[in-house]
């Protein structure tokens, strides 16, 4: 089975070609700020990014002969975890229902469907999008009936890492209770109980720990006052929640290597801000221990920042008393997408219908 994987990010489009479980091509196509500045909205980048994918395949002498094209899922309505065949309702919700979430992940579904439609017999999918919602009923309730809690988190990578860890110890993901923390530009923390993420934060819109690019939870009354201060437009304030927030707001950069170098050179302010971020990450991990009533098989740390010993050691120091901490640096999203598509093609898993 030949599978094309498409994973759009804010400044890059990752693609991969798999033959069954074997990767034949892995590429990370980067986009300059100048290239992307021509487009007012992320969805306007669809044709530009699709053509780059096709050009990369042509340059690599890979013909457009695929059994499936699978894209990173977008910020559509909440769904349960799994693989979804792309249909018109999903396309419409991606184009028109995500106006409050102008995120590059929305392009994965659109480009995957468009390329697959040109190939006879080719199917198109997404898997475990960031809006996977398996929260327990109590987790959905906030202090205001006007604002129930929702989860927007790194579902694809967290699930891939969970399954990888389960394989390594010779059991199934569904047999375990895990707390998983994805440490990237956004930080998500989730409690996984026997194969379901029963609690997770909204890592995009402002909940949980602050991160290199996001503000996390903020004092609600102060935020309301700021909204009515007349100092900022709605667009500017949204940037203060996601983008120009977190480490970026405090230190002028979201580049962790640069920040760690500053700390090593004696920048005590940078040290304080980073250690505050890790303090809040650890506090959120410990909170998920209460969700699982302390019955935790392991804590898994993943994402780009998990490459840093300084970062993972500080988190381990704070939460290691709860359960063994295991590190899975980076992300397994490309392989996870390919294997999800393969499982459907081989009849091992049934594709769900987006409704």
mmCIF file of C-alpha atoms in Angstrom:
data_model
loop_
_atom_site.group_PDB
_atom_site.id
_atom_site.type_symbol
_atom_site.label_atom_id
_atom_site.label_comp_id
_atom_site.label_asym_id
_atom_site.label_seq_id
_atom_site.Cartn_x
_atom_site.Cartn_y
_atom_site.Cartn_z
ATOM 1 C CA UNK A 1 0.000 0.000 0.000
ATOM 2 C CA UNK A 2 1.334 3.441 -0.941
ATOM 3 C CA UNK A 3 0.365 6.302 1.348
ATOM 4 C CA UNK A 4 1.036 10.033 1.060
ATOM 5 C CA UNK A 5 1.147 11.916 4.372
ATOM 6 C CA UNK A 6 0.660 15.702 4.576
ATOM 7 C CA UNK A 7 1.229 17.640 7.804
ATOM 8 C CA UNK A 8 1.019 21.439 7.458
ATOM 9 C CA UNK A 9 2.491 23.626 10.198
ATOM 10 C CA UNK A 10 2.690 27.376 10.651
ATOM 11 C CA UNK A 11 5.991 27.763 8.753
ATOM 12 C CA UNK A 12 6.438 24.390 7.052
ATOM 13 C CA UNK A 13 4.645 21.550 5.309
ATOM 14 C CA UNK A 14 5.928 18.090 6.175
ATOM 15 C CA UNK A 15 5.276 15.316 3.683
ATOM 16 C CA UNK A 16 6.062 11.622 3.658
ATOM 17 C CA UNK A 17 5.525 8.690 1.342
ATOM 18 C CA UNK A 18 5.147 5.246 2.890
ATOM 19 C CA UNK A 19 5.019 1.823 1.315
ATOM 20 C CA UNK A 20 3.170 -0.135 3.984
ATOM 21 C CA UNK A 21 5.193 0.669 7.138
ATOM 22 C CA UNK A 22 8.375 1.705 5.307
ATOM 23 C CA UNK A 23 9.082 5.406 4.677
ATOM 24 C CA UNK A 24 10.259 6.065 1.113
ATOM 25 C CA UNK A 25 10.369 9.851 1.392
ATOM 26 C CA UNK A 26 10.453 12.324 4.278
ATOM 27 C CA UNK A 27 10.545 16.036 3.506
ATOM 28 C CA UNK A 28 10.075 19.238 5.488
ATOM 29 C CA UNK A 29 9.207 22.060 3.086
ATOM 30 C CA UNK A 30 9.840 25.365 4.866
ATOM 31 C CA UNK A 31 7.974 28.585 4.074
ATOM 32 C CA UNK A 32 9.411 32.040 4.560
ATOM 33 C CA UNK A 33 7.449 34.800 6.244
ATOM 34 C CA UNK A 34 7.606 36.697 2.946
ATOM 35 C CA UNK A 35 5.988 33.815 1.052
ATOM 36 C CA UNK A 36 3.160 33.484 3.568
ATOM 37 C CA UNK A 37 2.606 37.234 3.944
ATOM 38 C CA UNK A 38 0.857 37.247 0.548
ATOM 39 C CA UNK A 39 -2.085 35.389 2.095
ATOM 40 C CA UNK A 40 -4.538 37.012 4.476
ATOM 41 C CA UNK A 41 -5.950 33.737 5.792
ATOM 42 C CA UNK A 42 -4.379 30.314 6.264
ATOM 43 C CA UNK A 43 -6.924 28.615 3.980
ATOM 44 C CA UNK A 44 -5.815 30.949 1.179
ATOM 45 C CA UNK A 45 -2.472 29.091 1.243
ATOM 46 C CA UNK A 46 -4.109 25.865 0.037
ATOM 47 C CA UNK A 47 -3.150 26.082 -3.650
ATOM 48 C CA UNK A 48 0.359 27.336 -2.828
ATOM 49 C CA UNK A 49 1.100 24.499 -0.415
ATOM 50 C CA UNK A 50 -0.572 21.813 -2.549
ATOM 51 C CA UNK A 51 1.629 22.761 -5.500
ATOM 52 C CA UNK A 52 4.752 22.576 -3.339
ATOM 53 C CA UNK A 53 3.776 19.036 -2.319
ATOM 54 C CA UNK A 54 3.239 18.020 -5.950
ATOM 55 C CA UNK A 55 6.527 19.641 -6.994
ATOM 56 C CA UNK A 56 8.412 17.774 -4.257
ATOM 57 C CA UNK A 57 6.942 14.442 -5.371
ATOM 58 C CA UNK A 58 7.877 15.176 -8.986
ATOM 59 C CA UNK A 59 11.435 16.141 -8.075
ATOM 60 C CA UNK A 60 11.756 12.895 -6.115
ATOM 61 C CA UNK A 61 10.453 10.837 -9.083
ATOM 62 C CA UNK A 62 7.463 9.591 -7.102
ATOM 63 C CA UNK A 63 4.383 9.160 -9.318
ATOM 64 C CA UNK A 64 0.902 10.169 -8.186
ATOM 65 C CA UNK A 65 -0.105 6.568 -7.556
ATOM 66 C CA UNK A 66 -1.353 6.244 -3.990
ATOM 67 C CA UNK A 67 -3.885 4.066 -2.201
ATOM 68 C CA UNK A 68 -4.517 6.803 0.357
ATOM 69 C CA UNK A 69 -3.625 10.385 1.196
ATOM 70 C CA UNK A 70 -3.868 11.261 4.878
ATOM 71 C CA UNK A 71 -3.596 14.773 6.268
ATOM 72 C CA UNK A 72 -3.242 16.274 9.692
ATOM 73 C CA UNK A 73 -6.744 16.942 10.995
ATOM 74 C CA UNK A 74 -8.036 20.475 11.398
ATOM 75 C CA UNK A 75 -9.957 22.333 14.090
ATOM 76 C CA UNK A 76 -13.408 21.110 13.172
ATOM 77 C CA UNK A 77 -16.114 20.228 15.681
ATOM 78 C CA UNK A 78 -15.159 17.917 18.574
ATOM 79 C CA UNK A 79 -14.923 14.232 17.640
ATOM 80 C CA UNK A 80 -13.899 10.993 19.275
ATOM 81 C CA UNK A 81 -10.458 9.630 18.469
ATOM 82 C CA UNK A 82 -9.785 7.550 15.380
ATOM 83 C CA UNK A 83 -9.435 7.694 11.604
ATOM 84 C CA UNK A 84 -11.986 9.680 9.590
ATOM 85 C CA UNK A 85 -12.632 9.491 5.874
ATOM 86 C CA UNK A 86 -12.775 13.026 4.511
ATOM 87 C CA UNK A 87 -16.254 13.980 3.343
ATOM 88 C CA UNK A 88 -17.982 17.149 2.179
ATOM 89 C CA UNK A 89 -19.240 18.049 5.644
ATOM 90 C CA UNK A 90 -15.681 17.946 6.993
ATOM 91 C CA UNK A 91 -14.447 20.097 4.104
ATOM 92 C CA UNK A 92 -17.224 22.651 4.706
ATOM 93 C CA UNK A 93 -16.572 22.770 8.458
ATOM 94 C CA UNK A 94 -12.855 23.194 7.820
ATOM 95 C CA UNK A 95 -13.364 26.051 5.367
ATOM 96 C CA UNK A 96 -16.211 27.870 7.081
ATOM 97 C CA UNK A 97 -16.580 26.546 10.625
ATOM 98 C CA UNK A 98 -13.057 27.279 11.873
ATOM 99 C CA UNK A 99 -13.005 31.040 11.389
ATOM 100 C CA UNK A 100 -11.955 31.579 15.008
ATOM 101 C CA UNK A 101 -9.038 29.177 14.608
ATOM 102 C CA UNK A 102 -6.859 30.350 11.740
ATOM 103 C CA UNK A 103 -4.418 27.454 12.115
ATOM 104 C CA UNK A 104 -2.307 25.763 9.450
ATOM 105 C CA UNK A 105 -3.498 22.300 10.516
ATOM 106 C CA UNK A 106 -6.792 23.102 8.769
ATOM 107 C CA UNK A 107 -4.973 22.723 5.427
ATOM 108 C CA UNK A 108 -4.180 19.030 5.969
ATOM 109 C CA UNK A 109 -7.707 17.841 5.274
ATOM 110 C CA UNK A 110 -8.212 20.197 2.315
ATOM 111 C CA UNK A 111 -4.967 19.318 0.515
ATOM 112 C CA UNK A 112 -5.267 15.575 1.194
ATOM 113 C CA UNK A 113 -8.764 15.456 -0.275
ATOM 114 C CA UNK A 114 -7.816 17.537 -3.302
ATOM 115 C CA UNK A 115 -4.814 15.380 -4.225
ATOM 116 C CA UNK A 116 -6.638 12.090 -3.586
ATOM 117 C CA UNK A 117 -9.525 13.208 -5.812
ATOM 118 C CA UNK A 118 -7.165 13.239 -8.817
ATOM 119 C CA UNK A 119 -6.051 9.616 -8.284
ATOM 120 C CA UNK A 120 -8.412 6.768 -9.286
ATOM 121 C CA UNK A 121 -9.316 4.574 -6.318
ATOM 122 C CA UNK A 122 -7.419 6.704 -3.822
ATOM 123 C CA UNK A 123 -9.023 7.436 -0.431
ATOM 124 C CA UNK A 124 -8.421 10.441 1.812
ATOM 125 C CA UNK A 125 -8.336 10.511 5.616
ATOM 126 C CA UNK A 126 -7.454 12.440 8.731
ATOM 127 C CA UNK A 127 -6.651 10.853 12.105
ATOM 128 C CA UNK A 128 -6.820 11.986 15.741
ATOM 129 C CA UNK A 129 -7.201 15.729 15.062
ATOM 130 C CA UNK A 130 -6.467 18.278 17.783
ATOM 131 C CA UNK A 131 -10.196 18.512 18.604
ATOM 132 C CA UNK A 132 -10.489 14.902 19.782
ATOM 133 C CA UNK A 133 -12.822 15.185 22.749
ATOM 134 C CA UNK A 134 -13.222 12.233 25.092
ATOM 135 C CA UNK A 135 -13.510 14.320 28.263
ATOM 136 C CA UNK A 136 -15.412 12.941 31.209
ATOM 137 C CA UNK A 137 -18.684 14.803 31.940
ATOM 138 C CA UNK A 138 -17.156 16.482 35.016
ATOM 139 C CA UNK A 139 -14.158 17.700 33.010
ATOM 140 C CA UNK A 140 -16.430 19.654 30.660
ATOM 141 C CA UNK A 141 -17.954 21.779 33.414
ATOM 142 C CA UNK A 142 -16.343 25.136 34.191
ATOM 143 C CA UNK A 143 -17.415 27.782 36.682
ATOM 144 C CA UNK A 144 -19.619 29.421 34.043
ATOM 145 C CA UNK A 145 -22.403 27.658 32.091
ATOM 146 C CA UNK A 146 -21.588 30.091 29.253
ATOM 147 C CA UNK A 147 -18.120 28.600 28.830
ATOM 148 C CA UNK A 148 -17.891 24.805 29.071
ATOM 149 C CA UNK A 149 -14.381 23.384 28.879
ATOM 150 C CA UNK A 150 -13.231 21.970 25.556
ATOM 151 C CA UNK A 151 -10.003 20.183 24.616
ATOM 152 C CA UNK A 152 -7.679 21.299 21.842
ATOM 153 C CA UNK A 153 -4.507 19.301 22.284
ATOM 154 C CA UNK A 154 -1.786 17.278 20.547
ATOM 155 C CA UNK A 155 -3.992 14.210 20.252
ATOM 156 C CA UNK A 156 -2.183 12.630 17.294
ATOM 157 C CA UNK A 157 1.288 12.733 18.820
ATOM 158 C CA UNK A 158 0.158 11.904 22.343
ATOM 159 C CA UNK A 159 -1.691 8.802 21.125
ATOM 160 C CA UNK A 160 1.254 7.748 18.932
ATOM 161 C CA UNK A 161 3.661 8.055 21.863
ATOM 162 C CA UNK A 162 1.265 6.191 24.151
ATOM 163 C CA UNK A 163 1.046 3.275 21.720
ATOM 164 C CA UNK A 164 4.822 3.301 21.236
ATOM 165 C CA UNK A 165 5.402 3.153 24.989
ATOM 166 C CA UNK A 166 2.846 0.347 25.340
ATOM 167 C CA UNK A 167 4.610 -1.691 22.638
ATOM 168 C CA UNK A 168 7.954 -1.178 24.358
ATOM 169 C CA UNK A 169 6.682 -2.644 27.626
ATOM 170 C CA UNK A 170 4.714 -5.425 25.927
ATOM 171 C CA UNK A 171 1.125 -4.354 26.515
ATOM 172 C CA UNK A 172 -1.686 -2.369 24.917
ATOM 173 C CA UNK A 173 -2.377 1.353 25.209
ATOM 174 C CA UNK A 174 -5.892 0.455 26.358
ATOM 175 C CA UNK A 175 -4.415 -1.381 29.382
ATOM 176 C CA UNK A 176 -2.634 1.680 30.787
ATOM 177 C CA UNK A 177 -3.260 4.855 32.768
ATOM 178 C CA UNK A 178 -0.891 7.545 31.512
ATOM 179 C CA UNK A 179 -0.250 11.251 31.909
ATOM 180 C CA UNK A 180 1.243 12.623 28.701
ATOM 181 C CA UNK A 181 2.686 16.090 28.202
ATOM 182 C CA UNK A 182 3.503 17.454 24.750
ATOM 183 C CA UNK A 183 6.156 20.170 25.030
ATOM 184 C CA UNK A 184 6.071 22.260 21.858
ATOM 185 C CA UNK A 185 5.124 25.768 20.758
ATOM 186 C CA UNK A 186 1.944 24.927 22.649
ATOM 187 C CA UNK A 187 1.889 22.610 25.653
ATOM 188 C CA UNK A 188 -0.859 20.059 26.210
ATOM 189 C CA UNK A 189 -1.268 17.771 29.208
ATOM 190 C CA UNK A 190 -3.762 14.898 29.168
ATOM 191 C CA UNK A 191 -4.865 12.057 31.416
ATOM 192 C CA UNK A 192 -5.264 8.836 29.427
ATOM 193 C CA UNK A 193 -7.404 6.213 31.131
ATOM 194 C CA UNK A 194 -7.454 2.850 29.371
ATOM 195 C CA UNK A 195 -7.270 4.298 25.867
ATOM 196 C CA UNK A 196 -9.364 7.444 26.376
ATOM 197 C CA UNK A 197 -8.128 10.956 27.114
ATOM 198 C CA UNK A 198 -10.608 11.784 29.866
ATOM 199 C CA UNK A 199 -9.059 15.172 30.637
ATOM 200 C CA UNK A 200 -6.943 17.532 28.503
ATOM 201 C CA UNK A 201 -6.381 21.278 28.326
ATOM 202 C CA UNK A 202 -7.256 23.698 25.542
ATOM 203 C CA UNK A 203 -3.646 24.296 24.561
ATOM 204 C CA UNK A 204 -4.566 26.645 21.706
ATOM 205 C CA UNK A 205 -7.019 29.134 23.197
ATOM 206 C CA UNK A 206 -5.557 29.738 26.637
ATOM 207 C CA UNK A 207 -5.739 27.017 29.255
ATOM 208 C CA UNK A 208 -3.056 25.196 31.178
ATOM 209 C CA UNK A 209 0.620 26.171 31.409
ATOM 210 C CA UNK A 210 2.089 28.969 29.346
ATOM 211 C CA UNK A 211 4.424 27.851 26.580
ATOM 212 C CA UNK A 212 6.942 29.294 24.108
ATOM 213 C CA UNK A 213 4.080 30.876 22.098
ATOM 214 C CA UNK A 214 0.904 30.724 24.222
ATOM 215 C CA UNK A 215 -0.300 32.459 27.333
ATOM 216 C CA UNK A 216 -2.025 29.513 28.998
ATOM 217 C CA UNK A 217 -4.498 30.250 31.787
ATOM 218 C CA UNK A 218 -4.745 33.948 32.665
ATOM 219 C CA UNK A 219 -6.472 35.932 35.446
ATOM 220 C CA UNK A 220 -9.965 36.198 33.964
ATOM 221 C CA UNK A 221 -10.954 39.595 35.409
ATOM 222 C CA UNK A 222 -7.670 41.200 34.295
ATOM 223 C CA UNK A 223 -8.187 39.818 30.789
ATOM 224 C CA UNK A 224 -11.723 41.254 30.644
ATOM 225 C CA UNK A 225 -10.455 44.649 31.781
ATOM 226 C CA UNK A 226 -7.759 44.543 29.118
ATOM 227 C CA UNK A 227 -10.369 43.760 26.444
ATOM 228 C CA UNK A 228 -12.292 46.916 27.349
ATOM 229 C CA UNK A 229 -9.265 49.144 27.921
ATOM 230 C CA UNK A 230 -9.241 50.407 24.326
ATOM 231 C CA UNK A 231 -5.513 49.736 24.100
ATOM 232 C CA UNK A 232 -5.747 46.705 21.818
ATOM 233 C CA UNK A 233 -7.876 45.437 18.949
ATOM 234 C CA UNK A 234 -9.459 41.987 19.109
ATOM 235 C CA UNK A 235 -6.844 40.670 16.670
ATOM 236 C CA UNK A 236 -3.998 42.071 18.773
ATOM 237 C CA UNK A 237 -5.390 40.541 21.959
ATOM 238 C CA UNK A 238 -5.824 37.139 20.317
ATOM 239 C CA UNK A 239 -2.141 37.320 19.385
ATOM 240 C CA UNK A 240 -1.426 37.974 23.085
ATOM 241 C CA UNK A 241 -3.100 34.618 23.793
ATOM 242 C CA UNK A 242 -1.456 32.578 21.027
ATOM 243 C CA UNK A 243 1.572 33.762 19.058
ATOM 244 C CA UNK A 244 3.024 36.784 20.850
ATOM 245 C CA UNK A 245 2.558 35.200 24.245
ATOM 246 C CA UNK A 246 4.386 32.961 26.696
ATOM 247 C CA UNK A 247 8.167 32.960 26.365
ATOM 248 C CA UNK A 248 7.834 35.025 23.189
ATOM 249 C CA UNK A 249 6.173 37.848 25.142
ATOM 250 C CA UNK A 250 8.509 37.656 28.141
ATOM 251 C CA UNK A 251 11.814 37.114 26.333
ATOM 252 C CA UNK A 252 11.262 38.296 22.753
ATOM 253 C CA UNK A 253 11.772 34.855 21.193
ATOM 254 C CA UNK A 254 10.210 31.388 21.152
ATOM 255 C CA UNK A 255 13.508 29.706 20.182
ATOM 256 C CA UNK A 256 14.324 27.393 23.091
ATOM 257 C CA UNK A 257 17.914 26.784 21.990
ATOM 258 C CA UNK A 258 18.543 30.523 22.022
ATOM 259 C CA UNK A 259 16.856 30.899 25.409
ATOM 260 C CA UNK A 260 18.819 28.013 26.963
ATOM 261 C CA UNK A 261 22.053 29.561 25.641
ATOM 262 C CA UNK A 262 21.082 32.832 27.305
ATOM 263 C CA UNK A 263 20.540 31.008 30.584
ATOM 264 C CA UNK A 264 23.920 29.262 30.287
ATOM 265 C CA UNK A 265 25.516 32.666 29.720
ATOM 266 C CA UNK A 266 24.052 33.959 32.977
ATOM 267 C CA UNK A 267 20.721 35.537 31.971
ATOM 268 C CA UNK A 268 18.877 35.178 35.284
ATOM 269 C CA UNK A 269 15.642 36.741 33.987
ATOM 270 C CA UNK A 270 15.452 34.125 31.210
ATOM 271 C CA UNK A 271 16.118 31.406 33.803
ATOM 272 C CA UNK A 272 13.284 32.665 36.009
ATOM 273 C CA UNK A 273 10.771 32.767 33.130
ATOM 274 C CA UNK A 274 11.663 29.281 31.832
ATOM 275 C CA UNK A 275 11.612 27.757 35.302
ATOM 276 C CA UNK A 276 8.224 29.397 35.893
ATOM 277 C CA UNK A 277 6.946 27.722 32.708
ATOM 278 C CA UNK A 278 8.259 24.343 33.878
ATOM 279 C CA UNK A 279 6.768 24.945 37.333
ATOM 280 C CA UNK A 280 3.325 25.422 35.765
ATOM 281 C CA UNK A 281 3.807 22.431 33.432
ATOM 282 C CA UNK A 282 4.644 20.260 36.427
ATOM 283 C CA UNK A 283 1.672 21.625 38.380
ATOM 284 C CA UNK A 284 -0.666 20.682 35.505
ATOM 285 C CA UNK A 285 0.826 17.177 35.305
ATOM 286 C CA UNK A 286 0.258 16.759 39.043
ATOM 287 C CA UNK A 287 -3.351 17.928 38.614
ATOM 288 C CA UNK A 288 -3.971 15.129 36.103
ATOM 289 C CA UNK A 289 -2.757 12.689 38.775
ATOM 290 C CA UNK A 290 -5.862 13.637 40.760
ATOM 291 C CA UNK A 291 -8.023 12.915 37.702
ATOM 292 C CA UNK A 292 -6.603 9.374 37.660
ATOM 293 C CA UNK A 293 -6.888 9.081 41.471
ATOM 294 C CA UNK A 294 -3.154 8.499 41.653
ATOM 295 C CA UNK A 295 -3.401 5.294 39.605
ATOM 296 C CA UNK A 296 -0.673 6.168 37.084
ATOM 297 C CA UNK A 297 1.479 3.674 35.172
ATOM 298 C CA UNK A 298 3.805 6.304 33.702
ATOM 299 C CA UNK A 299 4.294 9.960 32.799
ATOM 300 C CA UNK A 300 5.422 10.512 29.209
ATOM 301 C CA UNK A 301 7.118 13.709 28.009
ATOM 302 C CA UNK A 302 7.227 14.364 24.264
ATOM 303 C CA UNK A 303 7.489 17.199 21.730
ATOM 304 C CA UNK A 304 10.407 19.322 20.563
ATOM 305 C CA UNK A 305 11.370 20.671 24.011
ATOM 306 C CA UNK A 306 11.770 17.097 25.284
ATOM 307 C CA UNK A 307 15.145 17.086 23.486
ATOM 308 C CA UNK A 308 16.456 19.388 26.239
ATOM 309 C CA UNK A 309 17.862 17.592 29.298
ATOM 310 C CA UNK A 310 17.599 20.838 31.243
ATOM 311 C CA UNK A 311 13.838 20.965 30.611
ATOM 312 C CA UNK A 312 12.956 17.303 31.150
ATOM 313 C CA UNK A 313 15.168 16.984 34.238
ATOM 314 C CA UNK A 314 13.425 19.928 35.905
ATOM 315 C CA UNK A 315 9.986 18.429 35.186
ATOM 316 C CA UNK A 316 11.144 14.998 36.355
ATOM 317 C CA UNK A 317 12.454 16.544 39.572
ATOM 318 C CA UNK A 318 9.008 17.941 40.345
ATOM 319 C CA UNK A 319 6.698 15.086 39.254
ATOM 320 C CA UNK A 320 8.864 11.964 39.437
ATOM 321 C CA UNK A 321 7.319 11.052 42.812
ATOM 322 C CA UNK A 322 3.993 10.408 41.048
ATOM 323 C CA UNK A 323 5.128 7.732 38.573
ATOM 324 C CA UNK A 324 8.114 6.795 36.383
ATOM 325 C CA UNK A 325 8.871 9.530 33.817
ATOM 326 C CA UNK A 326 9.815 8.477 30.267
ATOM 327 C CA UNK A 327 11.078 10.784 27.544
ATOM 328 C CA UNK A 328 10.098 10.573 23.853
ATOM 329 C CA UNK A 329 11.700 13.626 22.192
ATOM 330 C CA UNK A 330 10.183 15.124 19.055
ATOM 331 C CA UNK A 331 7.034 13.733 17.570
ATOM 332 C CA UNK A 332 5.821 10.633 15.731
ATOM 333 C CA UNK A 333 3.070 12.376 13.767
ATOM 334 C CA UNK A 334 4.114 11.359 10.244
ATOM 335 C CA UNK A 335 4.475 7.679 11.086
ATOM 336 C CA UNK A 336 1.303 7.796 13.180
ATOM 337 C CA UNK A 337 -0.701 9.212 10.271
ATOM 338 C CA UNK A 338 0.714 6.633 7.840
ATOM 339 C CA UNK A 339 0.011 3.700 10.171
ATOM 340 C CA UNK A 340 -3.533 4.922 10.829
ATOM 341 C CA UNK A 341 -4.235 5.027 7.093
ATOM 342 C CA UNK A 342 -2.604 1.637 6.575
ATOM 343 C CA UNK A 343 -4.732 0.057 9.308
ATOM 344 C CA UNK A 344 -7.894 1.166 7.473
ATOM 345 C CA UNK A 345 -6.624 0.045 4.065
ATOM 346 C CA UNK A 346 -5.793 -3.402 5.466
ATOM 347 C CA UNK A 347 -9.167 -3.703 7.198
ATOM 348 C CA UNK A 348 -7.664 -3.709 10.700
ATOM 349 C CA UNK A 349 -9.525 -0.545 11.641
ATOM 350 C CA UNK A 350 -12.728 0.983 10.337
ATOM 351 C CA UNK A 351 -12.753 4.576 9.186
ATOM 352 C CA UNK A 352 -15.280 6.714 11.044
ATOM 353 C CA UNK A 353 -17.805 9.019 9.387
ATOM 354 C CA UNK A 354 -17.622 12.710 10.226
ATOM 355 C CA UNK A 355 -21.169 13.936 10.880
#
